[in-house]
Amino acid sequence: MAIEDDRVVLENAPGNAKYTSPGIQKQLLNILGNKVRNMIREEIGDAKFFILVDEAVDVASKEQMSIILRFVDCYGMVRERFFKIVSVPNTTSQTLKIEISKVLSTFNLQVKNIRGQGYDGASNMSGIWNGLQALFLEECPYAYYGLSELNKRFTDQSSELLILSSTLDPCVHFSQFKTEKVCTLAKKFYPEDFVHDELFSLELECAYYERDMLKDPKFQNLTSVSGLCQQLVQIIKSEFFPMIYRLICLVLTLHVSTTTPERAFSSMNIIKNKIRNRIEDEFLDDCMVLHIENEFAEVIDNDSVIKEFEALRPRTVSFS
């Protein structure tokens, strides 16, 4: 491999500075992986996000926990981003709390404690997303996270939340929209997101919102809450109805399928297979985030990677 401008490359590099060793490759891959994760953090911004946690056993019989972030972006689009895979000794509630807190700390939030004593009883989750496989992080106002094994524990609350959420569905000319249901949804399931004055504003917005939606032809053929969210942002009505828009975004962060975790574990089994079954955890994590979130990986500037690589420690050859 050679370059016409005679820059330092493999063929004309000093024999002791070709930078092709496994250790060097892992450093470069980690830089790329961290850049992708930073892009995901920037995409989330200050939005509320739901953390979906799922686990599987890899080819080396190690428990791996994948972390998926679901949120509504600044364009009103629902996004699910693979953020990290973590090897865990077990999947007990305490272990998951610790590992998830470590991940959340990368968002520069103060993570000290999780409200309640654990995942094992309904009493620990009273008033905070009951029944939706979710816990509220007391010190992290932007983070929710869920565990699929809670599905069977809170059937009644889950059903109530789904029924109340359906009032936001724009199908059949907003026929299901009811102010009382909207306010109950916010007050009962999102008490930390709507203080008293905001609940009052939400109720006032509802009357204007219903009339506006019925009159505006742009909203007549919508068939989903996600489509409604995008349309509100597109024509800037999200700014006219900020409380309703906030509630719509919160509802849309709810996890509704296991498709993304399943894709993540499929990728894991491709990267870490029977032939490459001794891949280190960090290397696997970086490979997966680059593979799954390749749209971010493709736009990374090579010069910025080289600069970070050079700054890690003194190098035999200067890159600048």
PDB file of N, CA and C in Angstrom, residues 174 206-217 219-220 237 240-241:
ATOM      1  N   PHE A 174     -59.052  12.017  15.470  1.00  0.00           N
ATOM      2  CA  PHE A 174     -58.840  12.270  16.900  1.00  0.00           C
ATOM      3  C   PHE A 174     -60.071  11.927  17.735  1.00  0.00           C
ATOM      4  N   CYS A 206     -55.451  21.433  25.968  1.00  0.00           N
ATOM      5  CA  CYS A 206     -56.258  20.375  25.349  1.00  0.00           C
ATOM      6  C   CYS A 206     -57.420  20.917  24.521  1.00  0.00           C
ATOM      7  N   ALA A 207     -58.105  21.928  25.055  1.00  0.00           N
ATOM      8  CA  ALA A 207     -59.264  22.480  24.341  1.00  0.00           C
ATOM      9  C   ALA A 207     -58.846  23.099  23.013  1.00  0.00           C
ATOM     10  N   TYR A 208     -57.785  23.890  23.024  1.00  0.00           N
ATOM     11  CA  TYR A 208     -57.304  24.516  21.791  1.00  0.00           C
ATOM     12  C   TYR A 208     -56.723  23.467  20.838  1.00  0.00           C
ATOM     13  N   TYR A 209     -56.042  22.510  21.407  1.00  0.00           N
ATOM     14  CA  TYR A 209     -55.403  21.455  20.605  1.00  0.00           C
ATOM     15  C   TYR A 209     -56.437  20.667  19.816  1.00  0.00           C
ATOM     16  N   GLU A 210     -57.502  20.240  20.464  1.00  0.00           N
ATOM     17  CA  GLU A 210     -58.516  19.428  19.788  1.00  0.00           C
ATOM     18  C   GLU A 210     -59.148  20.188  18.631  1.00  0.00           C
ATOM     19  N   ARG A 211     -59.483  21.452  18.855  1.00  0.00           N
ATOM     20  CA  ARG A 211     -60.090  22.269  17.781  1.00  0.00           C
ATOM     21  C   ARG A 211     -59.108  22.466  16.632  1.00  0.00           C
ATOM     22  N   ASP A 212     -57.855  22.725  16.981  1.00  0.00           N
ATOM     23  CA  ASP A 212     -56.834  22.984  15.963  1.00  0.00           C
ATOM     24  C   ASP A 212     -56.580  21.741  15.113  1.00  0.00           C
ATOM     25  N   MET A 213     -56.492  20.577  15.749  1.00  0.00           N
ATOM     26  CA  MET A 213     -56.236  19.343  15.011  1.00  0.00           C
ATOM     27  C   MET A 213     -57.376  19.016  14.045  1.00  0.00           C
ATOM     28  N   LEU A 214     -58.603  19.270  14.467  1.00  0.00           N
ATOM     29  CA  LEU A 214     -59.748  18.952  13.630  1.00  0.00           C
ATOM     30  C   LEU A 214     -59.875  19.899  12.441  1.00  0.00           C
ATOM     31  N   LYS A 215     -59.391  21.124  12.593  1.00  0.00           N
ATOM     32  CA  LYS A 215     -59.497  22.108  11.510  1.00  0.00           C
ATOM     33  C   LYS A 215     -58.357  22.012  10.508  1.00  0.00           C
ATOM     34  N   ASP A 216     -57.181  21.605  10.966  1.00  0.00           N
ATOM     35  CA  ASP A 216     -55.990  21.622  10.111  1.00  0.00           C
ATOM     36  C   ASP A 216     -55.957  20.384   9.216  1.00  0.00           C
ATOM     37  N   PRO A 217     -56.002  20.553   7.878  1.00  0.00           N
ATOM     38  CA  PRO A 217     -55.997  19.395   6.967  1.00  0.00           C
ATOM     39  C   PRO A 217     -54.723  18.561   7.038  1.00  0.00           C
ATOM     40  N   PHE A 219     -53.442  17.308   9.512  1.00  0.00           N
ATOM     41  CA  PHE A 219     -53.552  16.296  10.562  1.00  0.00           C
ATOM     42  C   PHE A 219     -54.714  15.322  10.337  1.00  0.00           C
ATOM     43  N   GLN A 220     -55.372  15.428   9.198  1.00  0.00           N
ATOM     44  CA  GLN A 220     -56.579  14.635   8.987  1.00  0.00           C
ATOM     45  C   GLN A 220     -56.323  13.174   8.640  1.00  0.00           C
ATOM     46  N   LYS A 237     -46.030  23.304  15.459  1.00  0.00           N
ATOM     47  CA  LYS A 237     -47.116  23.322  16.441  1.00  0.00           C
ATOM     48  C   LYS A 237     -46.678  22.733  17.779  1.00  0.00           C
ATOM     49  N   PHE A 240     -46.531  25.485  20.089  1.00  0.00           N
ATOM     50  CA  PHE A 240     -47.815  26.035  20.523  1.00  0.00           C
ATOM     51  C   PHE A 240     -48.477  25.156  21.587  1.00  0.00           C
ATOM     52  N   PHE A 241     -48.158  23.859  21.557  1.00  0.00           N
ATOM     53  CA  PHE A 241     -48.728  22.916  22.515  1.00  0.00           C
ATOM     54  C   PHE A 241     -47.594  22.150  23.221  1.00  0.00           C
TER      55      PHE A 241
END
